[in-house]
Amino acid sequence: MLPGPVQEALQQSLVDFEGQGISLLSLSHRSERFDALMHSVQTRLRSLLDLSDEYEILLCGFGASLHFSAIPLNFLNEEGVAIYEMSGYWSDRAADEADHFGRIWRFQAPLNVSDAARQQGMEVREHMLGPELPAYVHYCSNETIDGVSWPTLPDQWYGEFPCPVIADMSSDILTRPIHLDAHAMVYASAQKNLGITGLSVALIRKDMMGHARSQTPRLLNYEILADTHSVPNTAPVFPIYALEQTLIWIEQEGGVLAMHARARQRSDLLYSFIDASELYLNDVPQLIRSQINVPFALRQSGLTDPFLAGAEERGLLQLQGHRSRGGVRASLYNAMPMEGVIRLTEWMREFEQQHG
Ligand code: PMP
């Protein structure tokens, strides 16, 4: 969902970009105005994320899925091993791609466990690896489909584990403060909290650059992307402008802390409603529930379709769960107003009364 002001800016830009008499879609990526746009995006992102100069900010003309391949190509040599923490659908997809490029060790992410169990999990990993250090550890901070989120980010887990940590933050970047310093790389597709599809953002610590395999395609080589200032070929101007407008909106709304407070409010309301109801069920343990994606099921069979149809009649759109899971999923990205969740719970209440 796009914030209203962003949608309006995009509309206007299509007709007449900044009063220049041309559409943004006609703006050359070799123009001074485009350079200024890139500079604006990078400066705003760095400031919103409180990102030090040690990190490159890359704007990539592809989605998060292609990073699944780019990451091993850039950071894993033929003999190396990388650890993938499994927490749901997207961490699985990332490991599936990485499997094409090297030895990938999958571990069940010890998310909903005690400190002692977590410590034990870390010891198992160290023991299995022996003297071999992994090239990196990869995890997904928020599982968009499963509605599972890491309660604390792994700087607390891998503090003793001397290898780079890489995170897919496609669905929760800029929705909560993150410990970026604990990461060697963070990446995210744009279409959830950074504007529209056709773009992803990669934040990469500079000392990670320069180890890509020789056969790495030019456009997937992070060092080349950095050297060309993210313009190795024709840049996707429109999604980059959408990103700039989204960042401006987040700044005006109070930044990441304000986004986080809203995310908590929205998801608290929805989870407490679900937990108190007899019809709806979210079976993710409390500690690891996502504040962004709330999947839930209806306990009685045959009610999901009528629930979704009634929701749609009330303007509550795109609530069907991912095709791999079914059920219902409310995605509460930054632009979702509290009003949207209130209206959803009103419909859930009405529907439960009809079918209770
Ligand atoms: N990772 C996560 C966590 C996602 O939610 C998604 C998209 N839903 C992806 C990766 C894939 O992104 P894309 O479709 O932009 O490649």
Short mmCIF file of C-alpha atoms and ligand atoms in Angstrom, two decimals:
data_model
loop_
_atom_site.label_atom_id
_atom_site.label_comp_id
_atom_site.label_asym_id
_atom_site.label_seq_id
_atom_site.Cartn_x
_atom_site.Cartn_y
_atom_site.Cartn_z
CA MET A 1 0.00 0.00 0.00
CA LEU A 2 1.36 3.44 -0.95
CA PRO A 3 0.87 6.48 1.28
CA GLY A 4 -1.63 8.95 -0.26
CA PRO A 5 0.87 11.80 -0.74
CA VAL A 6 3.28 9.41 -2.49
CA GLN A 7 0.56 8.23 -4.84
CA GLU A 8 -0.31 11.85 -5.67
CA ALA A 9 3.33 12.77 -6.30
CA LEU A 10 3.71 9.78 -8.63
CA GLN A 11 0.56 10.71 -10.54
CA GLN A 12 1.71 14.27 -10.99
CA SER A 13 5.20 13.17 -12.05
CA LEU A 14 3.74 11.12 -14.88
CA VAL A 15 2.01 14.12 -16.40
CA ASP A 16 4.44 16.90 -15.70
CA PHE A 17 7.57 16.32 -13.67
CA GLU A 18 8.38 19.31 -11.48
CA GLY A 19 6.87 21.73 -13.98
CA GLN A 20 9.48 20.85 -16.60
CA GLY A 21 6.85 20.00 -19.18
CA ILE A 22 7.93 16.37 -19.47
CA SER A 23 6.86 13.18 -17.79
CA LEU A 24 9.21 11.59 -15.26
CA LEU A 25 9.07 8.54 -17.53
CA SER A 26 10.96 10.60 -20.12
CA LEU A 27 13.74 11.60 -17.71
CA SER A 28 17.15 10.28 -18.73
CA HIS A 29 19.12 8.36 -16.15
CA ARG A 30 22.13 10.32 -17.42
CA SER A 31 20.62 13.69 -16.53
CA GLU A 32 21.67 16.00 -13.72
CA ARG A 33 18.17 15.77 -12.27
CA PHE A 34 18.53 12.00 -12.01
CA ASP A 35 21.91 12.37 -10.27
CA ALA A 36 20.25 14.68 -7.77
CA LEU A 37 17.47 12.12 -7.25
CA MET A 38 19.99 9.36 -6.50
CA HIS A 39 21.82 11.62 -4.10
CA SER A 40 18.58 12.54 -2.34
CA VAL A 41 17.54 8.88 -1.98
CA GLN A 42 20.91 7.79 -0.61
CA THR A 43 21.18 10.69 1.84
CA ARG A 44 17.65 10.17 3.15
CA LEU A 45 18.06 6.42 3.47
CA ARG A 46 21.38 6.80 5.28
CA SER A 47 19.87 9.25 7.69
CA LEU A 48 16.63 7.32 8.35
CA LEU A 49 18.59 4.11 8.94
CA ASP A 50 21.37 5.87 10.84
CA LEU A 51 23.80 4.13 8.51
CA SER A 52 27.53 4.88 8.78
CA ASP A 53 29.80 5.66 5.83
CA GLU A 54 31.22 2.17 6.17
CA TYR A 55 28.26 0.93 4.14
CA GLU A 56 27.52 1.25 0.45
CA ILE A 57 23.90 1.89 -0.45
CA LEU A 58 23.10 0.10 -3.70
CA LEU A 59 19.86 0.60 -5.62
CA CYS A 60 19.37 -2.48 -7.77
CA GLY A 61 16.98 -2.79 -10.70
CA PHE A 62 15.65 -6.16 -9.53
CA GLY A 63 13.81 -7.68 -6.58
CA ALA A 64 15.09 -9.44 -3.46
CA SER A 65 14.89 -12.85 -5.18
CA LEU A 66 17.88 -12.11 -7.38
CA HIS A 67 19.97 -11.28 -4.32
CA PHE A 68 19.40 -14.92 -3.31
CA SER A 69 21.82 -15.76 -6.16
CA ALA A 70 23.97 -12.64 -6.00
CA ILE A 71 24.87 -13.21 -2.34
CA PRO A 72 26.64 -16.57 -2.79
CA LEU A 73 28.21 -15.38 -6.06
CA ASN A 74 29.72 -12.38 -4.27
CA PHE A 75 30.62 -13.85 -0.90
CA LEU A 76 30.95 -17.64 -1.11
CA ASN A 77 33.87 -19.27 -2.89
CA GLU A 78 33.64 -22.76 -4.41
CA GLU A 79 35.10 -24.49 -1.34
CA GLY A 80 33.31 -22.39 1.25
CA VAL A 81 30.23 -23.05 3.32
CA ALA A 82 27.41 -20.69 4.31
CA ILE A 83 24.81 -21.04 7.04
CA TYR A 84 21.15 -20.35 6.32
CA GLU A 85 18.79 -19.92 9.24
CA MET A 86 15.39 -21.38 8.36
CA SER A 87 12.38 -19.51 9.69
CA GLY A 88 9.81 -19.88 6.92
CA TYR A 89 9.03 -19.58 3.23
CA TRP A 90 11.46 -16.85 2.19
CA SER A 91 14.50 -18.09 4.08
CA ASP A 92 13.82 -21.42 2.37
CA ARG A 93 13.73 -19.80 -1.08
CA ALA A 94 17.00 -17.99 -0.36
CA ALA A 95 18.70 -21.27 0.60
CA ASP A 96 17.26 -23.05 -2.46
CA GLU A 97 18.95 -20.55 -4.76
CA ALA A 98 22.20 -20.57 -2.81
CA ASP A 99 22.30 -24.37 -3.17
CA HIS A 100 23.21 -23.84 -6.83
CA PHE A 101 26.44 -22.14 -5.87
CA GLY A 102 28.05 -23.95 -2.97
CA ARG A 103 27.69 -25.85 0.26
CA ILE A 104 24.73 -24.51 2.17
CA TRP A 105 23.98 -25.65 5.68
CA ARG A 106 20.42 -25.12 6.81
CA PHE A 107 19.65 -24.78 10.48
CA GLN A 108 16.25 -24.39 12.04
CA ALA A 109 16.39 -20.84 13.41
CA PRO A 110 16.11 -21.22 17.20
CA LEU A 111 13.58 -18.43 17.48
CA ASN A 112 11.05 -19.32 20.13
CA VAL A 113 13.47 -20.77 22.65
CA SER A 114 15.15 -19.96 25.95
CA ASP A 115 18.56 -18.29 26.11
CA ALA A 116 20.06 -21.62 27.17
CA ALA A 117 18.57 -23.44 24.18
CA ARG A 118 19.75 -20.71 21.87
CA GLN A 119 23.26 -20.98 23.28
CA GLN A 120 23.12 -24.72 22.74
CA GLY A 121 22.04 -24.13 19.14
CA MET A 122 25.04 -21.93 18.56
CA GLU A 123 27.33 -24.60 20.01
CA VAL A 124 25.87 -27.20 17.64
CA ARG A 125 26.64 -24.93 14.70
CA GLU A 126 30.21 -24.36 15.86
CA HIS A 127 30.72 -28.05 16.49
CA MET A 128 29.46 -29.04 13.04
CA LEU A 129 31.65 -26.54 11.31
CA GLY A 130 34.78 -27.56 13.18
CA PRO A 131 37.70 -25.32 12.24
CA GLU A 132 35.87 -24.14 9.12
CA LEU A 133 34.39 -20.67 9.31
CA PRO A 134 31.25 -20.04 7.31
CA ALA A 135 31.52 -17.37 4.60
CA TYR A 136 28.37 -15.83 6.08
CA VAL A 137 25.15 -16.47 7.94
CA HIS A 138 21.91 -15.57 6.18
CA TYR A 139 18.55 -15.00 7.81
CA CYS A 140 15.20 -13.39 7.02
CA SER A 141 14.19 -10.89 9.70
CA ASN A 142 10.46 -11.03 8.93
CA GLU A 143 8.82 -13.97 7.19
CA THR A 144 6.19 -12.24 5.07
CA ILE A 145 4.11 -15.36 4.46
CA ASP A 146 4.44 -17.16 7.79
CA GLY A 147 4.02 -14.03 9.92
CA VAL A 148 7.15 -14.89 11.88
CA SER A 149 9.72 -12.35 12.96
CA TRP A 150 13.05 -12.50 14.80
CA PRO A 151 12.33 -11.00 18.23
CA THR A 152 15.92 -9.85 18.66
CA LEU A 153 18.24 -9.43 15.76
CA PRO A 154 21.19 -11.80 15.62
CA ASP A 155 23.86 -9.45 16.87
CA GLN A 156 22.96 -11.09 20.16
CA TRP A 157 23.28 -14.52 18.62
CA TYR A 158 26.32 -14.25 16.45
CA GLY A 159 28.29 -11.93 18.67
CA GLU A 160 30.67 -14.79 19.44
CA PHE A 161 30.46 -16.20 15.97
CA PRO A 162 33.06 -14.52 13.82
CA CYS A 163 31.43 -14.41 10.41
CA PRO A 164 29.44 -11.84 8.45
CA VAL A 165 25.67 -11.72 8.99
CA ILE A 166 23.37 -11.04 6.03
CA ALA A 167 19.67 -10.28 6.39
CA ASP A 168 16.71 -10.23 4.02
CA MET A 169 14.61 -7.38 5.44
CA SER A 170 12.23 -7.11 2.50
CA SER A 171 9.12 -6.87 4.60
CA ASP A 172 10.29 -5.04 7.72
CA ILE A 173 12.95 -2.53 6.70
CA LEU A 174 12.02 0.93 8.03
CA THR A 175 9.27 -0.55 10.19
CA ARG A 176 11.49 -0.95 13.25
CA PRO A 177 14.96 0.14 14.30
CA ILE A 178 17.61 -2.34 13.24
CA HIS A 179 21.13 -2.99 14.49
CA LEU A 180 22.75 -2.41 11.16
CA ASP A 181 26.25 -2.44 12.57
CA ALA A 182 25.79 -6.11 13.38
CA HIS A 183 25.25 -6.88 9.71
CA ALA A 184 27.63 -7.18 6.78
CA MET A 185 24.69 -6.77 4.42
CA VAL A 186 20.99 -6.02 4.55
CA TYR A 187 18.75 -6.12 1.50
CA ALA A 188 15.10 -5.50 0.75
CA SER A 189 12.69 -5.37 -2.16
CA ALA A 190 11.14 -1.94 -2.55
CA GLN A 191 7.49 -2.82 -3.02
CA LYS A 192 6.49 -3.19 0.62
CA ASN A 193 7.91 -0.30 2.61
CA LEU A 194 10.14 1.42 0.05
CA GLY A 195 7.73 2.31 -2.72
CA ILE A 196 6.95 0.10 -5.70
CA THR A 197 8.27 -2.98 -7.44
CA GLY A 198 11.19 -2.99 -9.87
CA LEU A 199 13.84 -2.10 -7.32
CA SER A 200 15.65 -3.37 -4.29
CA VAL A 201 18.03 -1.77 -1.85
CA ALA A 202 21.26 -3.41 -0.65
CA LEU A 203 23.31 -2.00 2.21
CA ILE A 204 26.74 -3.59 2.16
CA ARG A 205 29.75 -3.03 4.39
CA LYS A 206 32.59 -1.87 2.18
CA ASP A 207 35.05 -4.50 3.39
CA MET A 208 32.77 -7.20 1.92
CA MET A 209 33.44 -6.02 -1.62
CA GLY A 210 35.93 -7.47 -4.05
CA HIS A 211 35.50 -11.24 -3.62
CA ALA A 212 32.94 -12.03 -6.32
CA ARG A 213 33.49 -15.17 -8.39
CA SER A 214 34.89 -14.52 -11.83
CA GLN A 215 31.74 -15.78 -13.57
CA THR A 216 29.45 -13.40 -11.62
CA PRO A 217 27.27 -11.46 -14.06
CA ARG A 218 28.27 -7.81 -14.13
CA LEU A 219 24.88 -6.62 -12.92
CA LEU A 220 25.00 -8.96 -9.91
CA ASN A 221 28.52 -7.98 -8.89
CA TYR A 222 28.10 -5.71 -5.87
CA GLU A 223 31.53 -4.15 -6.34
CA ILE A 224 30.63 -3.11 -9.90
CA LEU A 225 27.28 -1.77 -8.69
CA ALA A 226 29.14 0.31 -6.10
CA ASP A 227 31.75 1.51 -8.60
CA THR A 228 29.06 2.60 -11.05
CA HIS A 229 27.04 4.33 -8.30
CA SER A 230 24.19 1.85 -8.89
CA VAL A 231 23.93 2.78 -12.55
CA PRO A 232 25.67 -0.08 -14.40
CA ASN A 233 22.96 0.08 -17.07
CA THR A 234 19.72 2.00 -17.63
CA ALA A 235 18.34 2.72 -14.17
CA PRO A 236 14.67 2.24 -13.20
CA VAL A 237 13.95 5.94 -12.75
CA PHE A 238 10.30 5.67 -11.74
CA PRO A 239 10.70 3.23 -8.80
CA ILE A 240 13.67 5.28 -7.61
CA TYR A 241 11.48 8.37 -7.55
CA ALA A 242 8.78 6.37 -5.74
CA LEU A 243 11.42 5.44 -3.17
CA GLU A 244 12.43 9.08 -2.71
CA GLN A 245 8.81 10.14 -2.19
CA THR A 246 8.26 7.29 0.28
CA LEU A 247 11.34 8.29 2.27
CA ILE A 248 10.16 11.91 2.37
CA TRP A 249 6.79 10.70 3.66
CA ILE A 250 8.45 8.61 6.40
CA GLU A 251 10.57 11.61 7.44
CA GLN A 252 7.51 13.83 7.63
CA GLU A 253 5.62 11.24 9.67
CA GLY A 254 8.38 11.08 12.30
CA GLY A 255 10.91 8.52 11.01
CA VAL A 256 11.51 4.89 11.88
CA LEU A 257 10.53 5.18 15.55
CA ALA A 258 7.14 6.58 14.57
CA MET A 259 6.71 3.79 12.01
CA HIS A 260 7.58 1.25 14.69
CA ALA A 261 5.11 2.67 17.20
CA ARG A 262 2.35 2.49 14.58
CA ALA A 263 3.31 -1.05 13.57
CA ARG A 264 3.04 -2.12 17.19
CA GLN A 265 -0.34 -0.43 17.64
CA ARG A 266 -1.79 -1.95 14.48
CA SER A 267 -0.59 -5.47 15.16
CA ASP A 268 -1.44 -5.36 18.90
CA LEU A 269 -5.03 -4.52 18.04
CA LEU A 270 -5.33 -7.30 15.48
CA TYR A 271 -3.61 -10.01 17.55
CA SER A 272 -5.59 -9.22 20.67
CA PHE A 273 -8.79 -9.39 18.65
CA ILE A 274 -7.81 -12.74 17.11
CA ASP A 275 -6.71 -14.22 20.45
CA ALA A 276 -9.99 -13.24 22.12
CA SER A 277 -12.12 -14.67 19.33
CA GLU A 278 -13.37 -18.23 18.97
CA LEU A 279 -13.46 -18.18 15.19
CA TYR A 280 -10.06 -16.82 14.17
CA LEU A 281 -6.71 -18.44 14.85
CA ASN A 282 -3.10 -17.30 14.60
CA ASP A 283 -0.88 -20.10 15.90
CA VAL A 284 2.47 -18.29 15.79
CA PRO A 285 4.00 -18.16 19.31
CA GLN A 286 3.61 -14.69 20.83
CA LEU A 287 7.32 -14.00 21.06
CA ILE A 288 7.96 -14.36 17.35
CA ARG A 289 4.81 -12.89 15.87
CA SER A 290 5.36 -10.43 13.07
CA GLN A 291 4.17 -6.88 13.58
CA ILE A 292 3.88 -6.50 9.82
CA ASN A 293 2.23 -9.61 8.38
CA VAL A 294 -0.57 -11.21 10.35
CA PRO A 295 -1.78 -14.49 8.84
CA PHE A 296 -4.80 -16.13 10.38
CA ALA A 297 -7.20 -18.98 9.72
CA LEU A 298 -10.91 -19.47 10.31
CA ARG A 299 -11.46 -22.45 12.58
CA GLN A 300 -14.60 -23.59 10.74
CA SER A 301 -14.13 -25.03 7.30
CA GLY A 302 -15.80 -23.36 4.32
CA LEU A 303 -15.85 -19.90 5.88
CA THR A 304 -12.68 -18.41 4.40
CA ASP A 305 -14.16 -17.56 0.99
CA PRO A 306 -17.32 -15.91 2.37
CA PHE A 307 -15.16 -14.00 4.85
CA LEU A 308 -12.93 -12.69 2.07
CA ALA A 309 -15.89 -11.89 -0.20
CA GLY A 310 -17.58 -9.88 2.55
CA ALA A 311 -14.32 -8.10 3.30
CA GLU A 312 -13.99 -7.10 -0.32
CA GLU A 313 -17.54 -5.71 -0.37
CA ARG A 314 -16.46 -3.47 2.50
CA GLY A 315 -13.35 -2.23 0.70
CA LEU A 316 -11.01 -4.49 2.69
CA LEU A 317 -8.93 -5.76 -0.20
CA GLN A 318 -6.21 -8.32 -0.88
CA LEU A 319 -6.61 -10.20 2.36
CA GLN A 320 -6.26 -13.69 0.92
CA GLY A 321 -3.30 -15.63 2.31
CA HIS A 322 -0.35 -16.52 0.10
CA ARG A 323 -1.18 -19.20 -2.47
CA SER A 324 1.17 -21.62 -0.68
CA ARG A 325 -0.78 -21.35 2.59
CA GLY A 326 -4.34 -20.23 1.99
CA GLY A 327 -6.27 -18.62 4.83
CA VAL A 328 -6.20 -14.91 5.44
CA ARG A 329 -3.27 -12.52 5.76
CA ALA A 330 -3.36 -8.88 6.77
CA SER A 331 -0.19 -7.14 5.63
CA LEU A 332 0.26 -4.02 7.72
CA TYR A 333 3.01 -2.10 5.97
CA ASN A 334 3.97 1.43 6.93
CA ALA A 335 1.30 3.11 4.83
CA MET A 336 -1.60 1.18 6.42
CA PRO A 337 -3.54 3.57 8.66
CA MET A 338 -4.86 2.40 12.03
CA GLU A 339 -8.30 2.98 10.58
CA GLY A 340 -7.70 0.06 8.19
CA VAL A 341 -7.15 -2.34 11.10
CA ILE A 342 -10.14 -0.99 13.00
CA ARG A 343 -12.37 -1.54 9.97
CA LEU A 344 -10.97 -5.05 9.53
CA THR A 345 -11.70 -6.00 13.15
CA GLU A 346 -15.21 -4.56 12.82
CA TRP A 347 -15.85 -6.86 9.86
CA MET A 348 -14.27 -9.81 11.72
CA ARG A 349 -16.60 -9.17 14.66
CA GLU A 350 -19.68 -8.91 12.45
CA PHE A 351 -18.74 -12.08 10.57
CA GLU A 352 -18.13 -13.99 13.79
CA GLN A 353 -21.53 -12.93 15.11
CA GLN A 354 -23.14 -14.20 11.90
CA HIS A 355 -21.36 -17.55 12.10
CA GLY A 356 -20.61 -17.96 15.79
N1 PMP B 1 12.06 -11.90 0.69
C1 PMP B 1 10.95 -11.58 1.37
C2 PMP B 1 11.01 -11.55 2.86
C3 PMP B 1 9.78 -11.23 0.68
O1 PMP B 1 8.67 -10.92 1.36
C4 PMP B 1 9.78 -11.24 -0.73
C5 PMP B 1 8.57 -10.86 -1.55
N2 PMP B 1 7.36 -11.03 -1.00
C6 PMP B 1 10.95 -11.61 -1.39
C7 PMP B 1 12.07 -11.92 -0.65
C8 PMP B 1 11.01 -11.66 -2.88
O2 PMP B 1 10.94 -10.39 -3.38
P1 PMP B 1 10.79 -10.12 -4.94
O3 PMP B 1 9.50 -10.73 -5.37
O4 PMP B 1 10.80 -8.64 -5.04
O5 PMP B 1 11.96 -10.76 -5.61
#
